[in-house]
CSV table of C-alpha atoms in Angstrom, one decimal:
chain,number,residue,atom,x,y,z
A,179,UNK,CA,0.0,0.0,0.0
A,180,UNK,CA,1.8,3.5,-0.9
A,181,UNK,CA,-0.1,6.8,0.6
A,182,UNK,CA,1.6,9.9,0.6
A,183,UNK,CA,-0.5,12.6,1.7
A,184,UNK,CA,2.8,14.8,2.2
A,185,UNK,CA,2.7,16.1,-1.8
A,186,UNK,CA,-1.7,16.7,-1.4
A,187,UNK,CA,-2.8,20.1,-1.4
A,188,UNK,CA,-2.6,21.7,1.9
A,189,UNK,CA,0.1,22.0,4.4
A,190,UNK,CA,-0.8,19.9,6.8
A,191,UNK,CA,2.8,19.1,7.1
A,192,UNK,CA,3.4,19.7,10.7
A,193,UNK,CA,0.4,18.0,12.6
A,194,UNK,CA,1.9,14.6,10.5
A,195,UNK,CA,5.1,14.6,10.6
A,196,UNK,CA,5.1,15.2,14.6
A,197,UNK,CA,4.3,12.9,17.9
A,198,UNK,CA,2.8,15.2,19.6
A,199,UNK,CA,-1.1,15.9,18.6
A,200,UNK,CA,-2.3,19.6,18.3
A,201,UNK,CA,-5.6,19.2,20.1
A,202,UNK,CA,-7.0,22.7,20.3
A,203,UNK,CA,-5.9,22.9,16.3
A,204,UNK,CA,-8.5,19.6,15.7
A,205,UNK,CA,-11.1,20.9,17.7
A,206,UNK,CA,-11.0,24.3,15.8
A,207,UNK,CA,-11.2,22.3,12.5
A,208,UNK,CA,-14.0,20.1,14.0
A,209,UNK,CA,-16.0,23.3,15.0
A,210,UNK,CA,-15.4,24.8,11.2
A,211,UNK,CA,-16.7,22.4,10.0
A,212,UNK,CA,-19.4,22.1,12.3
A,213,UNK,CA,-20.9,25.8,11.9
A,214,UNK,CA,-19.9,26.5,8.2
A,215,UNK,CA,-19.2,23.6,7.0
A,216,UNK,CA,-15.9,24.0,5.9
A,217,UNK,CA,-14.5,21.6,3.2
A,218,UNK,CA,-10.2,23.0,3.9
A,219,UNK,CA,-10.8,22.3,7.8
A,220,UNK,CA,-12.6,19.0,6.7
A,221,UNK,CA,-9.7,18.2,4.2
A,222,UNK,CA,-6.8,19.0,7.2
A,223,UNK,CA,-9.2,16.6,9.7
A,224,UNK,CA,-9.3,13.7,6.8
A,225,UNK,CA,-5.4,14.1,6.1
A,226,UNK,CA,-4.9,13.8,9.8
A,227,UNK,CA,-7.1,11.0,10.5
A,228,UNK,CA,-8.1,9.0,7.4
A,229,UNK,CA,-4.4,7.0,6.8
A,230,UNK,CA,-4.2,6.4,10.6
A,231,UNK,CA,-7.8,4.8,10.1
A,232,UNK,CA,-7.0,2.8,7.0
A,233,UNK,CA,-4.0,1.5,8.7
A,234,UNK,CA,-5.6,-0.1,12.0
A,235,UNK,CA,-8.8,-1.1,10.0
A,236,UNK,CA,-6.1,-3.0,8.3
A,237,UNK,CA,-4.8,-4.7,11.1
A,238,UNK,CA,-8.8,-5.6,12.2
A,239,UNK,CA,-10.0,-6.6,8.5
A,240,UNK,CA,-6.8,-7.8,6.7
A,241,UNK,CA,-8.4,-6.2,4.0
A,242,UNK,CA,-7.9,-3.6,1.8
A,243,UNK,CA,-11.0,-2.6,0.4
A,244,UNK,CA,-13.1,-3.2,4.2
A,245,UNK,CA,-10.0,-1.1,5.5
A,246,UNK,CA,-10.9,2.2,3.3
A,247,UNK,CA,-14.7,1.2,3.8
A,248,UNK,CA,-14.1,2.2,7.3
A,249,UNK,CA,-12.2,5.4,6.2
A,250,UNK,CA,-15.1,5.9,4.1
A,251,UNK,CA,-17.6,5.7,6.9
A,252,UNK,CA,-15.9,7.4,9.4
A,253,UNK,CA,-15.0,10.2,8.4
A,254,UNK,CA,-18.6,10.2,6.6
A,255,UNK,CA,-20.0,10.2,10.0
A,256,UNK,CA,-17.2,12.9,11.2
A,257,UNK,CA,-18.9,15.3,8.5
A,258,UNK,CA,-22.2,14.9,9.1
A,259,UNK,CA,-21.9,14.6,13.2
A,260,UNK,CA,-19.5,17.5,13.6
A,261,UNK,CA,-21.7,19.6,15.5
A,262,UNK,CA,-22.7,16.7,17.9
A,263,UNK,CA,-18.5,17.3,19.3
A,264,UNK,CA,-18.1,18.9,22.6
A,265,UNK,CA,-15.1,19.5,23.3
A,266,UNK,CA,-15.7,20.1,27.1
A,267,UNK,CA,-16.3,16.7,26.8
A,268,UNK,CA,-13.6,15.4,25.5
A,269,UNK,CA,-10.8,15.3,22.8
A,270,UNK,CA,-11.4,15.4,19.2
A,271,UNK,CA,-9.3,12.6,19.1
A,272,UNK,CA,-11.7,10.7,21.2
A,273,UNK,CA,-14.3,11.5,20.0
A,274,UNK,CA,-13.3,10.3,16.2
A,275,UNK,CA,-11.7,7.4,17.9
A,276,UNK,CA,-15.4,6.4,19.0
A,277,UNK,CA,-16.9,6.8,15.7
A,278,UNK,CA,-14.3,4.9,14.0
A,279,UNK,CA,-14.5,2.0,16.7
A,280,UNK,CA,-18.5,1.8,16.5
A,281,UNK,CA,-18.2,1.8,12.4
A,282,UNK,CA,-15.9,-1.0,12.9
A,283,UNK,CA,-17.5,-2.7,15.5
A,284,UNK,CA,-20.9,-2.6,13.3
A,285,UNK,CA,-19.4,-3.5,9.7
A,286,UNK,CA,-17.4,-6.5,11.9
A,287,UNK,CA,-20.6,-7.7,13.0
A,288,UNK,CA,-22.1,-7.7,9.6
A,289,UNK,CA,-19.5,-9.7,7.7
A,290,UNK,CA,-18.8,-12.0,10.8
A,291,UNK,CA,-23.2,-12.8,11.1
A,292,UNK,CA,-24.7,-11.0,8.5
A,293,UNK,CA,-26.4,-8.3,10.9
A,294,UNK,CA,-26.8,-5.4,9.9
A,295,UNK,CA,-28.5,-4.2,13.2
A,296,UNK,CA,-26.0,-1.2,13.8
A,297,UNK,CA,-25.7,-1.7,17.9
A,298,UNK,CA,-22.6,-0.1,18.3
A,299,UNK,CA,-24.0,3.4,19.2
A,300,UNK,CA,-26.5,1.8,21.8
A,301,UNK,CA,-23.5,0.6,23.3
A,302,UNK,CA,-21.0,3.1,23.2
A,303,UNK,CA,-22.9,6.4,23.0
A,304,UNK,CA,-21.5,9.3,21.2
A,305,UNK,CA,-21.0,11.8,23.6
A,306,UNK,CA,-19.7,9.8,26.4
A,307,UNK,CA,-20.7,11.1,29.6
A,308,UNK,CA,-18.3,12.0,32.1
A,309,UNK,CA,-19.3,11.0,36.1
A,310,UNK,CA,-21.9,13.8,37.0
A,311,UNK,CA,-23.3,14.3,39.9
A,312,UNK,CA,-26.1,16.8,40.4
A,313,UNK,CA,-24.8,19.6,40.4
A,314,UNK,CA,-23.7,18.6,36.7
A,315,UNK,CA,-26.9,18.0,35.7
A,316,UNK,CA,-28.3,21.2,36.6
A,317,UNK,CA,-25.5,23.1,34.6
A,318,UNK,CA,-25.8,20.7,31.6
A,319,UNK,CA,-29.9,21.5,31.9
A,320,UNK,CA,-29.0,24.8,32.1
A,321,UNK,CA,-26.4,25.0,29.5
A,322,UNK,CA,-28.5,23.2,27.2
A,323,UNK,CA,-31.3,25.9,27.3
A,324,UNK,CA,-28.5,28.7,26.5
A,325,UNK,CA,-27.4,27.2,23.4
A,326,UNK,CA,-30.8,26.6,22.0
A,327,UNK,CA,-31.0,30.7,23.0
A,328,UNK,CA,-28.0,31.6,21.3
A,329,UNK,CA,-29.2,29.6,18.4
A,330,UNK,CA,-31.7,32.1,18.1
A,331,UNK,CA,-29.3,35.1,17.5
A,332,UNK,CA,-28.0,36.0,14.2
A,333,UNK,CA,-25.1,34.0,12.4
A,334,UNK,CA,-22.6,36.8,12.8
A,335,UNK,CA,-23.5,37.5,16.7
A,336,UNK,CA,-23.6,33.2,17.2
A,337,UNK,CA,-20.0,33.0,15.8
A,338,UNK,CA,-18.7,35.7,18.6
A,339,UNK,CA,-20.6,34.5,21.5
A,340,UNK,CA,-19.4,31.0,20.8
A,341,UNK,CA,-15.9,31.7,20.3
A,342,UNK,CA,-15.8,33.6,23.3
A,343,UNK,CA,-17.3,31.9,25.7
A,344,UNK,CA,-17.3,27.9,24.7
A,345,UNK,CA,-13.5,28.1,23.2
A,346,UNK,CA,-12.7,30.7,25.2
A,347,UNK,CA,-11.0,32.5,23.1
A,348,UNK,CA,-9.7,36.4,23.1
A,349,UNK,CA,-11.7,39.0,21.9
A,350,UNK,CA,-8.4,40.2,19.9
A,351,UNK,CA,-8.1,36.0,18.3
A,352,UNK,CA,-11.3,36.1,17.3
A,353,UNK,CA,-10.7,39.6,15.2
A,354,UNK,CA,-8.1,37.8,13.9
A,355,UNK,CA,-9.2,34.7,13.0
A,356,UNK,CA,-12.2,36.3,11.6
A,357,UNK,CA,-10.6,39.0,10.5
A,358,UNK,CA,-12.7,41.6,11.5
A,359,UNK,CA,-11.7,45.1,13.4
A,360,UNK,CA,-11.8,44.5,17.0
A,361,UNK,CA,-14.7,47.0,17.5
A,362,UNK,CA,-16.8,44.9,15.4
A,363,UNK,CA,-16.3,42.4,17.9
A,364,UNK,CA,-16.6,44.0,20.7
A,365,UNK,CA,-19.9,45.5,19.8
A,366,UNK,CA,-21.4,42.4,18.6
A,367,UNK,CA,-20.6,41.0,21.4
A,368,UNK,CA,-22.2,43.8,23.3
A,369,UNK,CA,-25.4,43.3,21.0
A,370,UNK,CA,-25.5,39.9,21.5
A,371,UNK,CA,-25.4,39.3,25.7
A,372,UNK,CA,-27.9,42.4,25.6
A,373,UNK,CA,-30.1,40.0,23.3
A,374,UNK,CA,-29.7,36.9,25.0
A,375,UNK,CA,-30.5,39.1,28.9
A,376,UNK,CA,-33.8,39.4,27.5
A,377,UNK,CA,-34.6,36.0,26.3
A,378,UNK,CA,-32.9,34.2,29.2
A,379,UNK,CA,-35.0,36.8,31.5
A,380,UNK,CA,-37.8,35.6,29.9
A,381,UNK,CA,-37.5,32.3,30.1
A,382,UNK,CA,-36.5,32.4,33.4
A,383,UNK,CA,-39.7,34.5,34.4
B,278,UNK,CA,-23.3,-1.0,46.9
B,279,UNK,CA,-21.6,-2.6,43.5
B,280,UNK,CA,-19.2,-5.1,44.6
B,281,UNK,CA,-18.7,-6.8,41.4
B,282,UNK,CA,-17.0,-5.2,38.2
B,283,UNK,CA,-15.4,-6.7,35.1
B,284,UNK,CA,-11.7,-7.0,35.3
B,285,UNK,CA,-9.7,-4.3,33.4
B,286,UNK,CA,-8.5,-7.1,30.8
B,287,UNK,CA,-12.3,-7.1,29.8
B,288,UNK,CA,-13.2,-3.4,29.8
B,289,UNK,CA,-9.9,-2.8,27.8
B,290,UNK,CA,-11.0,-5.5,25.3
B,291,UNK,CA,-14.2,-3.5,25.8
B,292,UNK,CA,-12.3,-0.3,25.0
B,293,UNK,CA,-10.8,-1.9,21.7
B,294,UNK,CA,-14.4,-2.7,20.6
B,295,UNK,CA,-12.9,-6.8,20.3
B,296,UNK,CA,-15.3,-8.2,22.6
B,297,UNK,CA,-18.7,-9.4,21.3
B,298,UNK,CA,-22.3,-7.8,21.4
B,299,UNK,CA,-23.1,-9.9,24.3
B,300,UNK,CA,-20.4,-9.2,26.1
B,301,UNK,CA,-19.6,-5.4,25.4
B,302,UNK,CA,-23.8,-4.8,26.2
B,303,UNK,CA,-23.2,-6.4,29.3
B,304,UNK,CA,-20.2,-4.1,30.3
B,305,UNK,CA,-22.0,-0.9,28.9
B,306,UNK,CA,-25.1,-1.9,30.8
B,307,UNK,CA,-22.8,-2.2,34.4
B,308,UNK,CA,-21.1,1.1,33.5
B,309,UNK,CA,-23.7,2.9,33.5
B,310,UNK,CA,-24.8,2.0,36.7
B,311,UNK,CA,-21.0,2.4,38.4
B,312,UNK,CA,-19.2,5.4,38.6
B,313,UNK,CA,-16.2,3.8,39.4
B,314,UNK,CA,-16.0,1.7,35.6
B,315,UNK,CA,-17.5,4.2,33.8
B,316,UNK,CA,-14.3,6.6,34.9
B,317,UNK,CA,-12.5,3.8,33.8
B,318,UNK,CA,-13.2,3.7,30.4
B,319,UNK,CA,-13.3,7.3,29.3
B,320,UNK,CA,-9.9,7.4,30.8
B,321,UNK,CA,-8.7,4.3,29.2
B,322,UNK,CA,-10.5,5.7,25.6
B,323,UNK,CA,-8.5,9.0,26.0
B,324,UNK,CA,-5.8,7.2,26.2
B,325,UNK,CA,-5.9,4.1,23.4
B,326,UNK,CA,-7.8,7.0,21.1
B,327,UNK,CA,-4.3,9.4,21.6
B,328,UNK,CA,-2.0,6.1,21.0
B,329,UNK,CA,-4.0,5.4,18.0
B,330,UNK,CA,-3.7,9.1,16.3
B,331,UNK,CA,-0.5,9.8,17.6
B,332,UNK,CA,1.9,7.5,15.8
B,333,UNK,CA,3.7,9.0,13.4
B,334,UNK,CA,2.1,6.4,10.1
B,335,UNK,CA,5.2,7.1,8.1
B,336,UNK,CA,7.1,4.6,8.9
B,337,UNK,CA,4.8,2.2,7.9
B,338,UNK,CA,3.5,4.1,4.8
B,339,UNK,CA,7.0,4.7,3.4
B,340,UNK,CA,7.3,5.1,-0.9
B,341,UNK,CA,9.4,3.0,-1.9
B,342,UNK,CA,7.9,2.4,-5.3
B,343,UNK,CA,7.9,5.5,-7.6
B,344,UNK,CA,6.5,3.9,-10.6
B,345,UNK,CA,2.7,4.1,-9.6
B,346,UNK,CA,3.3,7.9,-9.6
B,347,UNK,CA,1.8,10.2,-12.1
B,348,UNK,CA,3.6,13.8,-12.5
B,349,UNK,CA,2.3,15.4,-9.7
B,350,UNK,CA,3.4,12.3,-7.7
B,351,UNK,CA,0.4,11.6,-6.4
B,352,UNK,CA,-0.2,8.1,-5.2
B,353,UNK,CA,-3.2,6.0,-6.3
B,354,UNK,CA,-4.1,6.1,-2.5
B,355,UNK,CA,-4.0,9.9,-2.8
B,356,UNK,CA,-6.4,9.9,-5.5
B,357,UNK,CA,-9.0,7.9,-3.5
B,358,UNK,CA,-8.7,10.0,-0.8
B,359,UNK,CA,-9.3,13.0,-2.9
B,360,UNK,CA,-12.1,11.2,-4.5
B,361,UNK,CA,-13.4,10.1,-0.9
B,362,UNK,CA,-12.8,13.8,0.4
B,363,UNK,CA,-15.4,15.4,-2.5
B,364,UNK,CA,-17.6,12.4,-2.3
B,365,UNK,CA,-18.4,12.8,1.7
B,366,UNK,CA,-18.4,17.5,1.5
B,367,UNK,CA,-20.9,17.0,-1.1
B,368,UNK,CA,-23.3,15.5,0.8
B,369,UNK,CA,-26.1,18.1,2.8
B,370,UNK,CA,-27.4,15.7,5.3
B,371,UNK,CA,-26.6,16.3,9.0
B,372,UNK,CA,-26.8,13.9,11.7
B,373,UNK,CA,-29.7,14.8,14.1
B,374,UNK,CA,-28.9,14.4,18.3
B,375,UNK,CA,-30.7,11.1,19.1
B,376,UNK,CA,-33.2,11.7,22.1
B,377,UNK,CA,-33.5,9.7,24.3
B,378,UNK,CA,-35.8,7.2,24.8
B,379,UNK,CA,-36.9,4.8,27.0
B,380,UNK,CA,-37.9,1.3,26.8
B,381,UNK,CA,-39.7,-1.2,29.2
B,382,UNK,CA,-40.0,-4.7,29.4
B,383,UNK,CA,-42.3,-6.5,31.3
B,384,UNK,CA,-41.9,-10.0,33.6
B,385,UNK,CA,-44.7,-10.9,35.4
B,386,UNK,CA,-46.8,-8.1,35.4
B,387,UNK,CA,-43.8,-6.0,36.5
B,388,UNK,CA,-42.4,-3.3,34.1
B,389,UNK,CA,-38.9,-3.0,34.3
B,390,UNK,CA,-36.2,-0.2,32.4
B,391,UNK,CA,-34.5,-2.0,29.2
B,392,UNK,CA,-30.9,-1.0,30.0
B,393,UNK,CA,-29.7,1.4,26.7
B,394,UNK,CA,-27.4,-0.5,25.2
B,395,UNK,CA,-30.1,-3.1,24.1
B,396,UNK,CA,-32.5,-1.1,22.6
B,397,UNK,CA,-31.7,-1.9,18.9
B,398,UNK,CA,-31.7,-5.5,20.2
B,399,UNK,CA,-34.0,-8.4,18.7
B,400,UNK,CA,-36.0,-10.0,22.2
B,401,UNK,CA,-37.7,-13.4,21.6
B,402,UNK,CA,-40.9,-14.5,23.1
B,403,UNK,CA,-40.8,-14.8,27.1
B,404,UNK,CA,-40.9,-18.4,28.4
B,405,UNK,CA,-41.7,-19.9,31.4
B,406,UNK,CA,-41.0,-22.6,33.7
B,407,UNK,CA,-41.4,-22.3,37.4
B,408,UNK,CA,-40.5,-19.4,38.6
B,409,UNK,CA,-38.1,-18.5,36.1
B,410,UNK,CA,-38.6,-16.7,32.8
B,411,UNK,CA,-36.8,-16.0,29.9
B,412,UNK,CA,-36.7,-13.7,26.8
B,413,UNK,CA,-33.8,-14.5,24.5
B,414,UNK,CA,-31.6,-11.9,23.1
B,415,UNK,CA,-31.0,-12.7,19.7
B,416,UNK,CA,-27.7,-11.5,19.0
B,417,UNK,CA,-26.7,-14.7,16.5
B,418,UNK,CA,-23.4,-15.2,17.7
B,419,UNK,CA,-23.2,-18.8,17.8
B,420,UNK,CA,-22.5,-20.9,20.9
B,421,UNK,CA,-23.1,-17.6,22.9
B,422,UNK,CA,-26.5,-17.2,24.2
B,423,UNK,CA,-28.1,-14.0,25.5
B,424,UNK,CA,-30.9,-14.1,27.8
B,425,UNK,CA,-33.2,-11.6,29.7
B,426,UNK,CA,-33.4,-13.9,32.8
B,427,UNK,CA,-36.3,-13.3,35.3
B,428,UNK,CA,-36.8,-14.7,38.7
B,429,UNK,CA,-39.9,-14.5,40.9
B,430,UNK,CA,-39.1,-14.2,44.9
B,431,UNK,CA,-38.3,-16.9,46.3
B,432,UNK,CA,-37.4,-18.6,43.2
B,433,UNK,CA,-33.8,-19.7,42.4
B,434,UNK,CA,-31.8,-21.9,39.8
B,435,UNK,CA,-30.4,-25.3,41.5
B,436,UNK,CA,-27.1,-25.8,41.8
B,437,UNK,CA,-25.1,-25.8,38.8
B,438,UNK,CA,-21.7,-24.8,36.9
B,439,UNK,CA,-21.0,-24.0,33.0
B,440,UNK,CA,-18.4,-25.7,30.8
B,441,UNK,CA,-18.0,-22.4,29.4
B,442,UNK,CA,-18.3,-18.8,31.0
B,443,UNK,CA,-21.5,-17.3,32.5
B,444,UNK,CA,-21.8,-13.5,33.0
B,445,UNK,CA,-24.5,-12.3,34.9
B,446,UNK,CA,-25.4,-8.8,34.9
B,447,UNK,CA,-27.9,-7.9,37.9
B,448,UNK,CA,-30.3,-5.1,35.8
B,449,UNK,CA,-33.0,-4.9,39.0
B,450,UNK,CA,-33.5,-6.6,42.3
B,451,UNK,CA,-30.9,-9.0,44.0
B,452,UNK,CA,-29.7,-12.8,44.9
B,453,UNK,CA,-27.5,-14.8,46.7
B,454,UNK,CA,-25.4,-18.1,46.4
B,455,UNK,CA,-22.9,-19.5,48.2
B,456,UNK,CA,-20.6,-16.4,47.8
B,457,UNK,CA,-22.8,-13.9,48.8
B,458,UNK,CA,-25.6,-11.0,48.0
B,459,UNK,CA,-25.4,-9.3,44.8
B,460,UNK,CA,-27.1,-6.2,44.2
B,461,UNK,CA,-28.1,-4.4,41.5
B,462,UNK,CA,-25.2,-3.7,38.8
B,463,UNK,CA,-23.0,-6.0,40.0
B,464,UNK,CA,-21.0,-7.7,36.9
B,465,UNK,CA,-20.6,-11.3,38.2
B,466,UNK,CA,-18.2,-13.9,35.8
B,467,UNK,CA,-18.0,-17.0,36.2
B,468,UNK,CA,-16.4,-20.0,34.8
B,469,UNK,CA,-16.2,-23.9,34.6
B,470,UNK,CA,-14.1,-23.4,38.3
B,471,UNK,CA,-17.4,-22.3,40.1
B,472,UNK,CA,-20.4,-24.2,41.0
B,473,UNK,CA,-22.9,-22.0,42.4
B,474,UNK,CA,-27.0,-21.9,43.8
B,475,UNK,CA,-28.2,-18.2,43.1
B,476,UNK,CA,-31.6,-17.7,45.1
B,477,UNK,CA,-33.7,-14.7,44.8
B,478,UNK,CA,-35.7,-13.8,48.1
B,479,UNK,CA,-37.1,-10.6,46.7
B,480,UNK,CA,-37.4,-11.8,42.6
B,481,UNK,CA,-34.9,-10.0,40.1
B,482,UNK,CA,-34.5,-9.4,36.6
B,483,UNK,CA,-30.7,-10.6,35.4
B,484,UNK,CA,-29.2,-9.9,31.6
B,485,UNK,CA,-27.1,-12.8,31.4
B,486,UNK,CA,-24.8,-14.2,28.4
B,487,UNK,CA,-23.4,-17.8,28.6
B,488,UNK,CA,-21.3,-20.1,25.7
B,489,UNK,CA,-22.6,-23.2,26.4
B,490,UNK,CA,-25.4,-24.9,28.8
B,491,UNK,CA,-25.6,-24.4,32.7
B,492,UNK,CA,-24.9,-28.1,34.4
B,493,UNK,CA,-26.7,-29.4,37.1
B,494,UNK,CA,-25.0,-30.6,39.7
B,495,UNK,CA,-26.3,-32.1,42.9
B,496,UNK,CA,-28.5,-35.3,43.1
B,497,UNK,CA,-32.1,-35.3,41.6
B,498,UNK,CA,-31.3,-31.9,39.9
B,499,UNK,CA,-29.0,-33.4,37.5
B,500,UNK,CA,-32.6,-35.2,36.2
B,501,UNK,CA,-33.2,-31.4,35.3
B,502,UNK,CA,-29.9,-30.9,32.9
B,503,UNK,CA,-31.9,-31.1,30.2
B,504,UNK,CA,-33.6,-27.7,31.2
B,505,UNK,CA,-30.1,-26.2,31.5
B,506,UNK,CA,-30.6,-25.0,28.0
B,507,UNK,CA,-33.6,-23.6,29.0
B,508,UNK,CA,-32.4,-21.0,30.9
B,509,UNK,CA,-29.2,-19.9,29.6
C-alpha cells in the first residue's frame, strides 16, 4: 500500500510529521466544519485521521478494500456529526476514535453474522458522559437551554458568543481569525449578551 | 453497593471494541450503573484514542515504489482519498442528536427499564417454567447465548456450573449463592471453576450471556440438565 499525503494540497505538514497531537488545532477544525461547514478544515481533519484509520482497519480486517470502507464511513459520520463534538467533553481525538471503533464494531458484525443491526451506538454512545453528579446535571440543563437561545441570535453574533465563551478565546483572536476590526467584535458582542439578557430573563420569568 | 466489576483485561478489550455484542452490552449496561467503571473507560478511551492518532504512520507508509506515480506524484491512494474527500463534503445531510428514549420490558406483570445498550436488540418470546422466565436476546453469535433472565421471589436456579463462561449482569432486584448477596449492577463472571446456587428472596431481573449450557450438579437436579438450556 503507498499513501503519501505529504505532496496533497494543503500544508498539513506539521500536525503529521510530529508525535505530539495539536488538540485545540483539531477541535477548531471540527467546529469549522461544524458551523460552516468547511470543506479545507474537513480536508486538514481527513489528512490527519483518514491513513491512521485505514492503517488499523487493516490490522482488524486484513483487507484492503473493508480497510478504506471504514475510512469511508468514518469520516462520513465525522462530516455529518461535527456539530454533535463537545469538546468540554472530550478530545477530538476521542471523540473520532469512537466513531471509527462503533463503524468497525458494526461493519465486523455484519461480515462476521450478517447483521446489519448497527448496535454499536446503543453501546458506546456518542458523547460519552463524564461522572456527573447533580450539580452537573443542573449546569448541563441549564447549558443546554443557552445554546438553544444563542441559536436564536443571528449568524454573525452566534459566531462571537461561541468563540468567546465555549472556546474561550480572546476578543483580539477572534478579530483575527475572523478578520474583523476589533470594535466589530466588541460590539457584537455587546449586542449579543444584551439580546440573550432578555430571552434568558424571559424564560427564566 | 456494586461489589462486582469486570476486570480491566475485559473493559480494555471493551475499549478496543474486540469483545462481542453480548459481552460489550453487558459491560455498557454495568457502566452505566458504576461510577467507578465508567471513569475507567473514558480514561482508558482518551488514552488508546491518543495512542491510536499519535503514531507517526510514516514509517509504515513509506514510498518506496515510484512507478505508480503520475507527474504530480500523487499516489493512487491519494487519488482515492481525494475522491473520498469530494464524495463525503458533497453530501447536505446532517446527523440529528438522538433523544432519548426509553424502553420497558415487562416479567410478570412488573415493568422494568431496558438498559440502553439493548434497545436496537431483537428480544424473543418470554418463556416460562417455574418461577423462572426467559426472553432470549437474539444477538446470533453462535454458541453464545443471551438471555433476559427473570426470577420470581423466592425462586432460584439449582445448583449448577457452565463448561464455558457465565456472565451475569444484575439489571433490577438481588440474589445470593454460596458467595454472597449481589445487588443491583454488579457484573458477576463466572467460569467452569465455580459451582454456584443463586436464590432470589425478593425476585430480580438478570441480563445474562453464557457459551454453552448451565450443568446441574447435585443429586435429583442433574434429572433437570436437560432444562439447562432452557435457561441460559
Amino acid at each position: 500500500m503507498q499513501t503519501n499525503l505529504l505532496s496533497n494540497v494543503t500544508s498539513a505538514k506539521s500536525t503529521l510529521m510530529t508525535d505530539k497531537i495539536d488538540h485545540p488545532q483539531l477541535c477548531q477544525w471540527l467546529d469549522d466544519v461544524a458551523t460552516t461547514r468547511d470543506k479545507k478544515a474537513f480536508t486538514q481533519l481527513f489528512q490527519f485521521f483518514a491513513p491512521k484509520i485505514q492503517r488499523i482497519a487493516y490490522g482488524k480486517f486484513q483487507n484492503e478494500t473493508q480497510a478504506c470502507e471504514v475510512v469511508q464511513e468514518t469520516m462520513s459520520n465525522v462530516w455529518r456529526k461535527a456539530h454533535l463534538f463537545d469538546a468540554s467533553k472530550g478530545a477530538a481525538t476521542t471523540w473520532v476514535y469512537t466513531v471509527m471503533r462503533n463503524v468497525t464494531f458494526d461493519m465486523l458484525r455484519k461480515i462476521k453474522g450478517n447483521r446489519e443491526d448497527n448496535l454499536s451506538d446503543d453501546i458506546w454512545p456518542l458523547a460519552e458522559q463524564s461522572i456527573s453528579n447533580e450539580e452537573c446535571f443542573d449546569d448541563h440543563l441549564e447549558n443546554s437551554q443557552l445554546l438553544s437561545v444563542i441559536d436564536t441570535l443571528p449568524e454573525a453574533q452566534k459566531q462571537i458568543v461561541k468563540g468567546f465563551y465555549f472556546m474561550e478565546m480572546s476578543q483580539e483572536q477572534l478579530a483575527t481569525h475572523l478578520n474583523l476590526p476589533l470594535g466589530t467584535i466588541k460590539s457584537r458582542l455587546r449586542l449579543a449578551l444584551a439580546k440573550l439578557k432578555v430571552q434568558l430573563g424571559d424564560n427564566n420569568d | 453497593m456494586i461489589k462486582h466489576h469486570p476486570s480491566f483485561e475485559l473493559i480494555q478489550s471493551f475499549v478496543n471494541g474486540d469483545l462481542p455484542a453480548s459481552l460489550s452490552a453487558g459491560i455498557a449496561i454495568h457502566a452505566d450503573m458504576c461510577p467507578k467503571c465508567q471513569q475507567i473507560i473514558s480514561q482508558l478511551t482518551e488514552q488508546v484514542a491518543e495512542n491510536s492518532f499519535e503514531e507517526t504512520f510514516l514509517d509504515r507508509f513509506i514510498v518506496d515504489d515510484m512507478s505508480d506515480f503520475d507527474d504530480n506524484n500523487m499516489s493512487n491512494n491519494d487519488l482515492k482519498f481525494t475522491d473520498m474527500i469530494d464524495n463525503i463534503t458533497s453530501s447536505e445531510e446532517i446527523a440529528v442528536a438522538k433523544t432519548k428514549v426509553e424502553k420497558t420490558i415487562n416479567f410478570r406483570e412488573k415493568t422494568y427499564q431496558l438498559p440502553s445498550a439493548l434497545h436496537s436488540m431483537k428480544l424473543g418470546k418470554t418463556a416460562q417454567i417455574g418461577k423462572l422466565s426467559r426472553a432470549r436476546v437474539q444477538l446470533d453469535e453462535g454458541e453464545i447465548h443471551t438471555t433476559l433472565l427473570h426470577i420470581s421471589p423466592g425462586g432460584g436456579v439449582p445448583e449448577h456450573t457452565h463448561k464455558g463462561f457465565e456472565l451475569t449482569v444484575l439489571l433490577d432486584g438481588s440474589f445470593h449463592d454460596e458467595q454472597g448477596e449481589y445487588v443491583k449492577g454488579d457484573f458477576i463472571m463466572l467460569d467452569s471453576s465455580h459451582q454456584h446456587h443463586p436464590i432470589s428472596i425478593q425476585g430480580c431481573l438478570c441480563y445474562t450471556v453464557a457459551n454453552d449450557a448451565l450443568h446441574f450438579t447435585q443429586g435429583i437436579n442433574k434429572l433437570l440438565n436437560p432444562i439447562g438450556a432452557f435457561i441460559y
